[in-house]
PDB file of C-alpha atoms (C1' of nucleotides) in Angstrom:
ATOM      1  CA  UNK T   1     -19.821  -8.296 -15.651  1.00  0.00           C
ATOM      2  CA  UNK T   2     -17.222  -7.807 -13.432  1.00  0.00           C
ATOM      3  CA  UNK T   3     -15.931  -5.909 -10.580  1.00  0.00           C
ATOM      4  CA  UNK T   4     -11.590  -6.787  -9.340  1.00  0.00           C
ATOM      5  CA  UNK T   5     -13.010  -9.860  -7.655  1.00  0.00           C
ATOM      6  CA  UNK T   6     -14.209 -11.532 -10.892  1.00  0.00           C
ATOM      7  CA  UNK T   7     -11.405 -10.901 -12.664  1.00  0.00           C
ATOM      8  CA  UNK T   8      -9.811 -12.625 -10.155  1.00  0.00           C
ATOM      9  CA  UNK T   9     -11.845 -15.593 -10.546  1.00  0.00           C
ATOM     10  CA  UNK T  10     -11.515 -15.094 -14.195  1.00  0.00           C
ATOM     11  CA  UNK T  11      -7.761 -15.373 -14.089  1.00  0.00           C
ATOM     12  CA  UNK T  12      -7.883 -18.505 -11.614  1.00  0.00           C
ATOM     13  CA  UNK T  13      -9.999 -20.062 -14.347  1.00  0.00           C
ATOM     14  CA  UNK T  14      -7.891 -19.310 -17.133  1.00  0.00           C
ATOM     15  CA  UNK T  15      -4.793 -20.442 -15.471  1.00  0.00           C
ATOM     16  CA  UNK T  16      -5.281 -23.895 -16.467  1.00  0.00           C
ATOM     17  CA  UNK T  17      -4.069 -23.066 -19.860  1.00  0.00           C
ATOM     18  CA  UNK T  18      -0.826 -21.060 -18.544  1.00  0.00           C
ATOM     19  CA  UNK T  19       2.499 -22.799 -20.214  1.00  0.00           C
ATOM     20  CA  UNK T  20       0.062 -24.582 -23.575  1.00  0.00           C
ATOM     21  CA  UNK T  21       1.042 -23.187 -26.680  1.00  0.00           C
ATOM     22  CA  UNK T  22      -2.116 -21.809 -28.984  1.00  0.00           C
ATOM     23  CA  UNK T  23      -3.133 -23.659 -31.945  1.00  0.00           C
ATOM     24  CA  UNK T  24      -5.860 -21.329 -33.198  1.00  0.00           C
ATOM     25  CA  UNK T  25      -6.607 -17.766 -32.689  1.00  0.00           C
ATOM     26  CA  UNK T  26     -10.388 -15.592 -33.481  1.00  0.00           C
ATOM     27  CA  UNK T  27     -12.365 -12.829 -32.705  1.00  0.00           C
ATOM     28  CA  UNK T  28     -12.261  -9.335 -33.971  1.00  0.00           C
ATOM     29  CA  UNK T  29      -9.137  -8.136 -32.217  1.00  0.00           C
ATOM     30  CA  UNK T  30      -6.483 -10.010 -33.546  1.00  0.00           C
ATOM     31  CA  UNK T  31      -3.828  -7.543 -35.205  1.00  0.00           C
ATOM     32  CA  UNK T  32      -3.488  -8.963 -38.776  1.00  0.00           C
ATOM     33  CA  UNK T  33       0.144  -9.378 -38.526  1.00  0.00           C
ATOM     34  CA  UNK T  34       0.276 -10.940 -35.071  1.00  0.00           C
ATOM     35  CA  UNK T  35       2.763 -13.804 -34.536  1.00  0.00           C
ATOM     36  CA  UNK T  36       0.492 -15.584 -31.991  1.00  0.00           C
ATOM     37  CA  UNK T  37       0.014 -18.934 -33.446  1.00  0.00           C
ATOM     38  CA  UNK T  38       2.091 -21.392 -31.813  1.00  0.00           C
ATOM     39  CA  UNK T  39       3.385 -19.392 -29.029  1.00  0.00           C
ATOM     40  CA  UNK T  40       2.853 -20.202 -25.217  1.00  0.00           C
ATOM     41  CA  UNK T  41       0.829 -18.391 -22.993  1.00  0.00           C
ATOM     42  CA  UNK T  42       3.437 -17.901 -20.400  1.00  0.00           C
ATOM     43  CA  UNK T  43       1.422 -15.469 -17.927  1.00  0.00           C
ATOM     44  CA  UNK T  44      -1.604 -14.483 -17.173  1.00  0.00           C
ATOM     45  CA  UNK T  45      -1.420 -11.320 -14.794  1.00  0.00           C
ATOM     46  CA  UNK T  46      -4.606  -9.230 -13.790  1.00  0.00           C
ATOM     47  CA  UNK T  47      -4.575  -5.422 -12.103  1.00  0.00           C
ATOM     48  CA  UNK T  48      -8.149  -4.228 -10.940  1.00  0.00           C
ATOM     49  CA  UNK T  49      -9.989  -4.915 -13.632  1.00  0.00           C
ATOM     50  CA  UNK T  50      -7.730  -5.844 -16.456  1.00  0.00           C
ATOM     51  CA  UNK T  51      -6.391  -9.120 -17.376  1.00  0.00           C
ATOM     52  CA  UNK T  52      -2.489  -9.368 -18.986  1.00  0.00           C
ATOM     53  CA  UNK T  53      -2.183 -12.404 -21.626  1.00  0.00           C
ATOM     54  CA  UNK T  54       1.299 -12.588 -22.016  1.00  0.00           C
ATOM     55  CA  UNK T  55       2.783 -14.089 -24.924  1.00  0.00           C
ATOM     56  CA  UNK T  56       6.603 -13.579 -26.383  1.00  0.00           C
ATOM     57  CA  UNK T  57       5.776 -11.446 -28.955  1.00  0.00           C
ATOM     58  CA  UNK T  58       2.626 -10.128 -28.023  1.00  0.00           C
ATOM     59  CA  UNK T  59       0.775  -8.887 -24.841  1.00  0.00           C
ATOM     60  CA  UNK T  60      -3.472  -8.754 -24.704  1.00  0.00           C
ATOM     61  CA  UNK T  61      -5.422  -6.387 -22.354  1.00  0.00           C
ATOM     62  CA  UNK T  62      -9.125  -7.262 -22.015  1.00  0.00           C
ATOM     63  CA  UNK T  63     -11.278  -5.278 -20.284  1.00  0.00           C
ATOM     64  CA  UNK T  64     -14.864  -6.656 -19.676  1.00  0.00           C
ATOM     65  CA  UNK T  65     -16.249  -3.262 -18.825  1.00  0.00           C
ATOM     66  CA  UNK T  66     -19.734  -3.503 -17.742  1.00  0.00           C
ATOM     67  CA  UNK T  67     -21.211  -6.296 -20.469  1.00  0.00           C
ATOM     68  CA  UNK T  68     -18.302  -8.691 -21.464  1.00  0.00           C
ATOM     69  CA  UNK T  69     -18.259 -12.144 -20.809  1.00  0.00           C
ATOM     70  CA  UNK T  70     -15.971 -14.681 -21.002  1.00  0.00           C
ATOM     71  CA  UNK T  71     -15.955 -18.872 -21.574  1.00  0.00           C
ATOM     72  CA  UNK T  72     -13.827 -21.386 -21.234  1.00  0.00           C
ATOM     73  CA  UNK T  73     -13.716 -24.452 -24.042  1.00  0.00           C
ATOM     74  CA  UNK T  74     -16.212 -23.820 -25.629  1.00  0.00           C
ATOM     75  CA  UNK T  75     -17.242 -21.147 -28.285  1.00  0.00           C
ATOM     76  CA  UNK T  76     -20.333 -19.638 -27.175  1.00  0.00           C
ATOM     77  CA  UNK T  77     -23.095 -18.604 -29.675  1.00  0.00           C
ATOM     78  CA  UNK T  78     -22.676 -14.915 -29.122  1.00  0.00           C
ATOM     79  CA  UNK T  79     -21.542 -12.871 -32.239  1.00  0.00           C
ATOM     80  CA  UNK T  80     -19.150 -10.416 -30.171  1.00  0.00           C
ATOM     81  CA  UNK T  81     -16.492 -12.334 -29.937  1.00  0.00           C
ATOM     82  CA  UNK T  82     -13.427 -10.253 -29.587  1.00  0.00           C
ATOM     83  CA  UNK T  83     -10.391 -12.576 -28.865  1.00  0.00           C
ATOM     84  CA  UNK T  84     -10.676 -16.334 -28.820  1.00  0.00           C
ATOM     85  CA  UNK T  85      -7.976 -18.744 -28.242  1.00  0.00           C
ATOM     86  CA  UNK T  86      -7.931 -22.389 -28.840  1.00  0.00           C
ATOM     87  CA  UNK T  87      -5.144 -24.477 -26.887  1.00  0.00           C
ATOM     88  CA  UNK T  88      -4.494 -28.432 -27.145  1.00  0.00           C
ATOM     89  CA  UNK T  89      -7.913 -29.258 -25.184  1.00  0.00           C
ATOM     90  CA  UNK T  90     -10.076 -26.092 -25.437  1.00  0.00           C
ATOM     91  CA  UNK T  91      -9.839 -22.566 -25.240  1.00  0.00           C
ATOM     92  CA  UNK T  92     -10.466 -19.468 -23.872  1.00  0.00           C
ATOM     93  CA  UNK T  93     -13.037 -16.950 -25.470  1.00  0.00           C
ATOM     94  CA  UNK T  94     -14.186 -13.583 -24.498  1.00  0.00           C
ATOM     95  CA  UNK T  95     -17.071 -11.453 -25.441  1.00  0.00           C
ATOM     96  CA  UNK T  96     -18.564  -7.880 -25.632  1.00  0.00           C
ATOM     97  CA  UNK T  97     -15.065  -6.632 -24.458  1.00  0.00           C
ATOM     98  CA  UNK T  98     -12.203  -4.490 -24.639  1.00  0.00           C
ATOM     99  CA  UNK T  99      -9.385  -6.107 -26.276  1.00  0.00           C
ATOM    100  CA  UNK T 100      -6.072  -3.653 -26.483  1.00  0.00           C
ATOM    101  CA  UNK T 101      -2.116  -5.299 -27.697  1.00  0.00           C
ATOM    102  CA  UNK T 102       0.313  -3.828 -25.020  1.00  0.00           C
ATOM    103  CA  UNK T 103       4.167  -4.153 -25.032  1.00  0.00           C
ATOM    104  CA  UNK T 104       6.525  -4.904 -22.225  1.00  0.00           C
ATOM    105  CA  UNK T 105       6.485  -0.817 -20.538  1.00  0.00           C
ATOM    106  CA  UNK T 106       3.567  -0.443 -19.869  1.00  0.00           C
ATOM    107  CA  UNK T 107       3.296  -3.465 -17.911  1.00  0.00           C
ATOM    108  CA  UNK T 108       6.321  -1.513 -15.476  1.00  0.00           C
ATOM    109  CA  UNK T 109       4.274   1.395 -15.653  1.00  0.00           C
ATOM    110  CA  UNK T 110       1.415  -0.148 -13.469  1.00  0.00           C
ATOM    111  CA  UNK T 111       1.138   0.507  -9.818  1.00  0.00           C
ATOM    112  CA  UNK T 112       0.586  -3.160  -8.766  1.00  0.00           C
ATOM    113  CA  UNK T 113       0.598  -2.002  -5.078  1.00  0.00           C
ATOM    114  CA  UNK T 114      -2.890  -0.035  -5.902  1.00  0.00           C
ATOM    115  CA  UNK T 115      -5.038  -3.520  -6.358  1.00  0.00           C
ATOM    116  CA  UNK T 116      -7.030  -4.253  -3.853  1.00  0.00           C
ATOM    117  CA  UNK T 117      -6.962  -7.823  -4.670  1.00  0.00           C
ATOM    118  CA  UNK T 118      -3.166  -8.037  -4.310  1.00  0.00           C
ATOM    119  CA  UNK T 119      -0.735  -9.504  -2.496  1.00  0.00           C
ATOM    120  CA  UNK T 120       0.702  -6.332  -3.264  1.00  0.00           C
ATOM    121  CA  UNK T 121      -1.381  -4.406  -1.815  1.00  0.00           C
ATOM    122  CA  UNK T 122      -0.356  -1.478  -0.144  1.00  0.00           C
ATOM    123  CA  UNK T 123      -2.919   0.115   2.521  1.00  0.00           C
ATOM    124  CA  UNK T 124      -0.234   2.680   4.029  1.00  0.00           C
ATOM    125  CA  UNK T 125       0.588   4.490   0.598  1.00  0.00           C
ATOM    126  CA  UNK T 126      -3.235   4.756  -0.103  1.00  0.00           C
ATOM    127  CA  UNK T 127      -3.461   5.957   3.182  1.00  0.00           C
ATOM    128  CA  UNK T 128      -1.230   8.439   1.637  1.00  0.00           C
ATOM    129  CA  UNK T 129      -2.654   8.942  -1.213  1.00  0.00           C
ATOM    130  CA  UNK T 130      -6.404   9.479   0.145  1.00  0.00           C
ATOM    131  CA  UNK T 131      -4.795  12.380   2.513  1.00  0.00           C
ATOM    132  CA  UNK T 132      -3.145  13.925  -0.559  1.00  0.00           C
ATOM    133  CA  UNK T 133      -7.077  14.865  -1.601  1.00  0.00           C
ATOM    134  CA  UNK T 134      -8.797  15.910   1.411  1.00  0.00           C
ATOM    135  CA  UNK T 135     -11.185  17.815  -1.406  1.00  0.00           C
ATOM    136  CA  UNK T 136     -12.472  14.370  -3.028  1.00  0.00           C
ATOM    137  CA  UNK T 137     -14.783  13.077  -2.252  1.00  0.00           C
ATOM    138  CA  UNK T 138     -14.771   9.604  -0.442  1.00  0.00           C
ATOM    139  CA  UNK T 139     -17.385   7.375  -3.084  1.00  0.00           C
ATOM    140  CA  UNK T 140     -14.972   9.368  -6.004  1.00  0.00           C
ATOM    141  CA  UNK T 141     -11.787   7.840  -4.110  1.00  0.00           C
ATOM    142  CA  UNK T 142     -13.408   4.283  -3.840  1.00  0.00           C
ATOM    143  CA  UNK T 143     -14.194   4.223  -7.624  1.00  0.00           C
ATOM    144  CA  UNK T 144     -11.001   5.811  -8.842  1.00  0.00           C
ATOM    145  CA  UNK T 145      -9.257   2.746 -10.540  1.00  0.00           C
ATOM    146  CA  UNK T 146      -5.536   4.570  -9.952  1.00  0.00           C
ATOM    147  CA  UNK T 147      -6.322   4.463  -6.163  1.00  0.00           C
ATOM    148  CA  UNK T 148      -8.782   1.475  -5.460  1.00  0.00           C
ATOM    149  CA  UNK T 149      -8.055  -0.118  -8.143  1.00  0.00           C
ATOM    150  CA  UNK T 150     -10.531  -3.555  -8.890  1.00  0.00           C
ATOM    151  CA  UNK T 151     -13.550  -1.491  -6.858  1.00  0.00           C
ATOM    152  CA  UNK T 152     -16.515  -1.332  -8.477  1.00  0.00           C
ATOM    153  CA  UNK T 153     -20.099   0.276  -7.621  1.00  0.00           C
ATOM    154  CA  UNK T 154     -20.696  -2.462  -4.975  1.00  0.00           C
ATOM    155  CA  UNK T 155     -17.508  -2.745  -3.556  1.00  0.00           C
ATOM    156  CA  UNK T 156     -18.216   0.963  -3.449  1.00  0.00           C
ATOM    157  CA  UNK T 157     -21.209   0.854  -1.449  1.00  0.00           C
ATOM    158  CA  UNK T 158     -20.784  -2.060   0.846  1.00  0.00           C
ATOM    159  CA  UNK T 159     -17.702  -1.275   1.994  1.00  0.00           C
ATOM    160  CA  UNK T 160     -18.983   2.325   2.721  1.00  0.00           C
ATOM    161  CA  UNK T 161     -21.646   0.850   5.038  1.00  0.00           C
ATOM    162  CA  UNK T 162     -19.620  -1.820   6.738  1.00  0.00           C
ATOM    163  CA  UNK T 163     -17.766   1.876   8.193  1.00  0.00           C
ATOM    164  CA  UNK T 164     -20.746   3.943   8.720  1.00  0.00           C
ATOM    165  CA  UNK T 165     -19.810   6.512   5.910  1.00  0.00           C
ATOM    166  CA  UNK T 166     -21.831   8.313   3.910  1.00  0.00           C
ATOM    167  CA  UNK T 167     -20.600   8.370   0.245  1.00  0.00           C
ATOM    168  CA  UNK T 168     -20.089  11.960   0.077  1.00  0.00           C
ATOM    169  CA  UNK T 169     -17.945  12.531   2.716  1.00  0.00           C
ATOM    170  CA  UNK T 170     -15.188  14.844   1.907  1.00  0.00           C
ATOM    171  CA  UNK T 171     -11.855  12.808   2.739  1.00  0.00           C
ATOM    172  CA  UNK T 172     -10.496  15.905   4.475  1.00  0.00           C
ATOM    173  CA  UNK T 173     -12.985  15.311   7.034  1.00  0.00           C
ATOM    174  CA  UNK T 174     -12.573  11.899   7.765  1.00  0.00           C
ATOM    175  CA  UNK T 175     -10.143  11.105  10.815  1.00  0.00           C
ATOM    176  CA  UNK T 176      -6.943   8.784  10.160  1.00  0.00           C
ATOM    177  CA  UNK T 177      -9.014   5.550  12.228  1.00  0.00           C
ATOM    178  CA  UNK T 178     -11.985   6.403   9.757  1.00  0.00           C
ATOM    179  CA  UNK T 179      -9.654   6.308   6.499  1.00  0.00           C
ATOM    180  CA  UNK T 180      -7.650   3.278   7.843  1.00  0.00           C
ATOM    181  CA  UNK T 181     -11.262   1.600   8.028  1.00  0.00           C
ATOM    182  CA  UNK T 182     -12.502   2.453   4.510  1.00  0.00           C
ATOM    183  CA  UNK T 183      -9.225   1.102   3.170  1.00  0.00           C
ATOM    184  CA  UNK T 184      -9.113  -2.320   5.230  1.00  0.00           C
ATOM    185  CA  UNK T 185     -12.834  -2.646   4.399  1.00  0.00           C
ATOM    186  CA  UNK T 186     -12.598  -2.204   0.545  1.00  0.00           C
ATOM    187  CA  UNK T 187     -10.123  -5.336   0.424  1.00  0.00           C
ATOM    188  CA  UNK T 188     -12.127  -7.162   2.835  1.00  0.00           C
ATOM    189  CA  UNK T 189     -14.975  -6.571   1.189  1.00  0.00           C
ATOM    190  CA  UNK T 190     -13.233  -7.551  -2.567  1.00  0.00           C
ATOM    191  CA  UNK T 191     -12.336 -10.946  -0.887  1.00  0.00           C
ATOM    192  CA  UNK T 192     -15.820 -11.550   0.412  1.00  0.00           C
ATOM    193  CA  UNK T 193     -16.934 -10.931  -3.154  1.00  0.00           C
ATOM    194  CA  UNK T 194     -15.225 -13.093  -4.432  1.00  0.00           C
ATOM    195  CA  UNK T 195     -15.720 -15.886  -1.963  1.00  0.00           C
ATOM    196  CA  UNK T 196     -19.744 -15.265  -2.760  1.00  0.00           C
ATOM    197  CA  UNK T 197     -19.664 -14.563  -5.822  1.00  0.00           C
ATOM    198  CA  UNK T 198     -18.001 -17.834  -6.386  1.00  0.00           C
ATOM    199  CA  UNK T 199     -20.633 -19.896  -4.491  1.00  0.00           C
ATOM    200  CA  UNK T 200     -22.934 -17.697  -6.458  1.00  0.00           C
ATOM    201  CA  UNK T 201     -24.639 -16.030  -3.865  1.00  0.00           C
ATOM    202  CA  UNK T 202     -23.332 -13.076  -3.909  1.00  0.00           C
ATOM    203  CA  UNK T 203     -26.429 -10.859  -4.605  1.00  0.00           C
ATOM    204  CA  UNK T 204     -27.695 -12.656  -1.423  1.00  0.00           C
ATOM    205  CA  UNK T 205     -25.304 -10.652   0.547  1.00  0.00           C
ATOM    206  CA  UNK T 206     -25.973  -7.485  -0.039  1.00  0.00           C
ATOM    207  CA  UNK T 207     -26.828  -5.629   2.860  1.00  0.00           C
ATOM    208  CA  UNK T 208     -27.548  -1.550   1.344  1.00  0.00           C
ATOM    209  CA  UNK T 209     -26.817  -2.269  -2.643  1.00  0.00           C
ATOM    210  CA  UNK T 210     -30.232  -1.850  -4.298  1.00  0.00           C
ATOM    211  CA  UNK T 211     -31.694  -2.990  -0.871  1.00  0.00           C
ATOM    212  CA  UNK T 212     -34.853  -1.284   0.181  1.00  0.00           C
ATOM    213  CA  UNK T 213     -34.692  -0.601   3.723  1.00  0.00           C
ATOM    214  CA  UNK T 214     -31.533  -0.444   6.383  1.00  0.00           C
ATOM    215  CA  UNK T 215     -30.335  -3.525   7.567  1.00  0.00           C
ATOM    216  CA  UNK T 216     -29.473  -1.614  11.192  1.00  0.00           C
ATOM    217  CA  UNK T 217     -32.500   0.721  11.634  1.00  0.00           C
ATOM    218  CA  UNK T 218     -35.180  -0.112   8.908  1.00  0.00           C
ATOM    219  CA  UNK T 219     -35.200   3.166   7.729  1.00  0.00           C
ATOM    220  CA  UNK T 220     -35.022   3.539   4.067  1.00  0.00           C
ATOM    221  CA  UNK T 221     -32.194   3.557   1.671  1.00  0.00           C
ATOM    222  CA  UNK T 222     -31.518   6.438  -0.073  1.00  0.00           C
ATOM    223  CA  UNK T 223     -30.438   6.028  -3.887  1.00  0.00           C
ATOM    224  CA  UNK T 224     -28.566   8.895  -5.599  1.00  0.00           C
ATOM    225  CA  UNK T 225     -25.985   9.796  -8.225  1.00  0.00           C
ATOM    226  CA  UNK T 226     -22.973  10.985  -5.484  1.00  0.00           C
ATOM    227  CA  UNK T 227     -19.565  12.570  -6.646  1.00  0.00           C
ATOM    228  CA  UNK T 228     -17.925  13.426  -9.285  1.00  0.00           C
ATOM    229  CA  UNK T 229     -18.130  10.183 -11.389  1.00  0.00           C
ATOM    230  CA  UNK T 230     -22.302  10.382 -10.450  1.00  0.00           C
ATOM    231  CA  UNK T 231     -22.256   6.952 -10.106  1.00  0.00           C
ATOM    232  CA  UNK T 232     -25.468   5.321  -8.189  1.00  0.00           C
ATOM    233  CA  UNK T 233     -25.063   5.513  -4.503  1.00  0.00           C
ATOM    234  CA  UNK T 234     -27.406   3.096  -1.595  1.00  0.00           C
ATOM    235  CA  UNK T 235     -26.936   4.427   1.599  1.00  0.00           C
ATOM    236  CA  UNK T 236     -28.376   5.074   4.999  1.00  0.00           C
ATOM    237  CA  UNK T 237     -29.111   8.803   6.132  1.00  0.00           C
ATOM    238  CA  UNK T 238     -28.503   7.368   9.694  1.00  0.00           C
ATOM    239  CA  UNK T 239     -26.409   4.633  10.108  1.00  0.00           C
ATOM    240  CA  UNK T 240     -23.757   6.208   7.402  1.00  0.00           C
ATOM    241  CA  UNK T 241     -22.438  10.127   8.832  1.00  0.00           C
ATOM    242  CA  UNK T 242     -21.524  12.857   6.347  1.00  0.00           C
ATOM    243  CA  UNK T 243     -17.935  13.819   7.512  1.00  0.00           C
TER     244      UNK T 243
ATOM    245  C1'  DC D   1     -41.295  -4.525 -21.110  1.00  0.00           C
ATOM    246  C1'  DA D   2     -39.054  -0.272 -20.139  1.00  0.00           C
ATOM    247  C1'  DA D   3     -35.481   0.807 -17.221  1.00  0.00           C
ATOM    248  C1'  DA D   4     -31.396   0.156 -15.009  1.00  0.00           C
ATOM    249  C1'  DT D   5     -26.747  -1.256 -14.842  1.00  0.00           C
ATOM    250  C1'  DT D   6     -20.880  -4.868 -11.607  1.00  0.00           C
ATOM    251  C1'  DG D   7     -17.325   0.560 -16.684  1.00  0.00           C
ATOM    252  C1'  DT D   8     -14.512   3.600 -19.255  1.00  0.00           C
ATOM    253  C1'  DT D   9     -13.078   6.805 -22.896  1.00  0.00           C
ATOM    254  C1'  DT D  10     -13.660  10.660 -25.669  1.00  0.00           C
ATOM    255  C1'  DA D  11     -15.699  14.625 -27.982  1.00  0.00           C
ATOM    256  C1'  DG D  12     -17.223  18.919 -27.088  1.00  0.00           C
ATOM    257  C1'  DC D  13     -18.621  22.451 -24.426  1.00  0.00           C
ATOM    258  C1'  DT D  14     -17.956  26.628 -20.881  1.00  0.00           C
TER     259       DT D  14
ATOM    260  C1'  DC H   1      -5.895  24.756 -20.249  1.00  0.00           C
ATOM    261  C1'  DA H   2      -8.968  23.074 -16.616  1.00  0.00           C
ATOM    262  C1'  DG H   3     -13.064  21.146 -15.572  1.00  0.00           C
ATOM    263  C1'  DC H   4     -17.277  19.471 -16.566  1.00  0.00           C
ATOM    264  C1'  DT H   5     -21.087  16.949 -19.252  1.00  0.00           C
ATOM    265  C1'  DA H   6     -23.104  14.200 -22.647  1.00  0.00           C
ATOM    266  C1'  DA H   7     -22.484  10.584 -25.638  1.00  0.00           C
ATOM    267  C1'  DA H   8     -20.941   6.324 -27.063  1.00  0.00           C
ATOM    268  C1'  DC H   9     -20.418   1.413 -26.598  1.00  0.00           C
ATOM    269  C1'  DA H  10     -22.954  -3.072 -25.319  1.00  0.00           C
ATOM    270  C1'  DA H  11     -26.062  -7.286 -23.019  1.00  0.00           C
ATOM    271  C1'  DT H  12     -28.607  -9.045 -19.348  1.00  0.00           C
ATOM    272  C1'  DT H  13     -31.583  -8.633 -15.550  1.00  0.00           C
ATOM    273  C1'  DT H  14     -35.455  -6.615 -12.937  1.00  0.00           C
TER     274       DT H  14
END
DNA sequence: CAAATTGTTTAGCT
DNA sequence: CAGCTAAACAATTT
């Protein structure tokens, strides 16, 4: 259940088994005439919310989208598996997913400098980017994987109240400090994330995500579908301006 | 326990 | 063709 954060802690999880060669595949996304056994997992690469296995022959995209799951060693009793992979001393096995085989191009097709949870990470051409749209919408931006890629509907909405910005502003509106702030934020936030969510405590932080009243004022949050993508919104009428 | 949801793609309309 | 909406998929939590 993941937003970029978790993948990240997904990928720093799975990178124990980076360099062992597979002795077993499973799941219901193996290609029938894959080559896999007894090739080495030489990379594991993640962008937003997308994880690379990268093999010789063969390249794996999962996508947990909102349900997957994922385990490590051990085969859990769930009967989604999708792609399971059993190394020397355990495995890796994930669930309820979106397993896709990729080749080589379209790894150089991705944008790596559009995660948020990158070293890559490039807050001047998203800078860019946002002013290139001064129609969209601001919670649209946020949740547009191309742009922000890794943010999810909380990243979305904390990050939008650590500014003081209501979801719907029109980016047009917003001045260049403002946008400059919405961009640092959304990485700051993504590393908080995953910093909490690690220490599992992550729900305990939330300071306008399904929260009830306004951590500033008291008044209380408002909860509607906002942009284009309608995707839940929590925000304050006061403490977050419409631009 | 019904409802909501950390996500995305696609079919099908206007 | 552009732009939008509804549907589809799925599992866990509140």
């Amino acid at each position: 259940m993941p937003e970029g954060p978790t993948i990240v802690l997904m990928k720093e999880d799975l990178q124990k088994f980076v360099g062992e060669k597979v002795h077993k595949v499973s799941g219901s996304e193996i290609p029938a005439d894959s080559k896999i056994k007894g090739e080495i997992l030489s990379e594991i690469k993640t962008f937003g919310k997308q994880t690379f296995l990268i093999f010789d022959t063969i390249i794996f995209k999962v996508h947990l989208m909102m349900f997957g799951s994922y385990s490590l060693y051990e085969r859990k009793d769930i009967d989604t598996l999708r792609l399971g992979l059993t190394f020397n001393d355990g495995g890796m096995y994930f669930y309820t997913c979106v397993v896709k085989v990729d080749n080589e191009s379209y790894l150089l097709k991705i944008d790596w400098e559009a995660d948020i949870m990158s070293d890559k990470w490039n807050p001047k051409k998203t800078e860019q980017t946002l002013k290139a749209a001064p129609k969209m919408m601001i919670c649209d931006a946020l949740m547009n994987q191309d742009i922000f890629s890794g943010v999810g509907n909380i990243i979305k909405n904390e990050a939008l109240f650590r500014v003081g910005i209501h979801p719907e502003s029109l980016i047009g509106n917003l001045t260049q400090q403002k946008l400059k702030e919405i961009i640092t934020e959304a990485r700051n936030y993504g590393f908080d994330f995953k910093k909490w969510k690690k220490a599992n405590v992550l729900s305990k932080h939330f300071q306008i995500y399904h929260q009830k009243n306004c951590p500033i004022c008291g008044a209380e949050v408002i909860k509607k579908n906002t942009g284009k993508s309608k995707r839940t919104s929590f925000f304050c009428k006061k403490d977050q301006i419409l631009y």
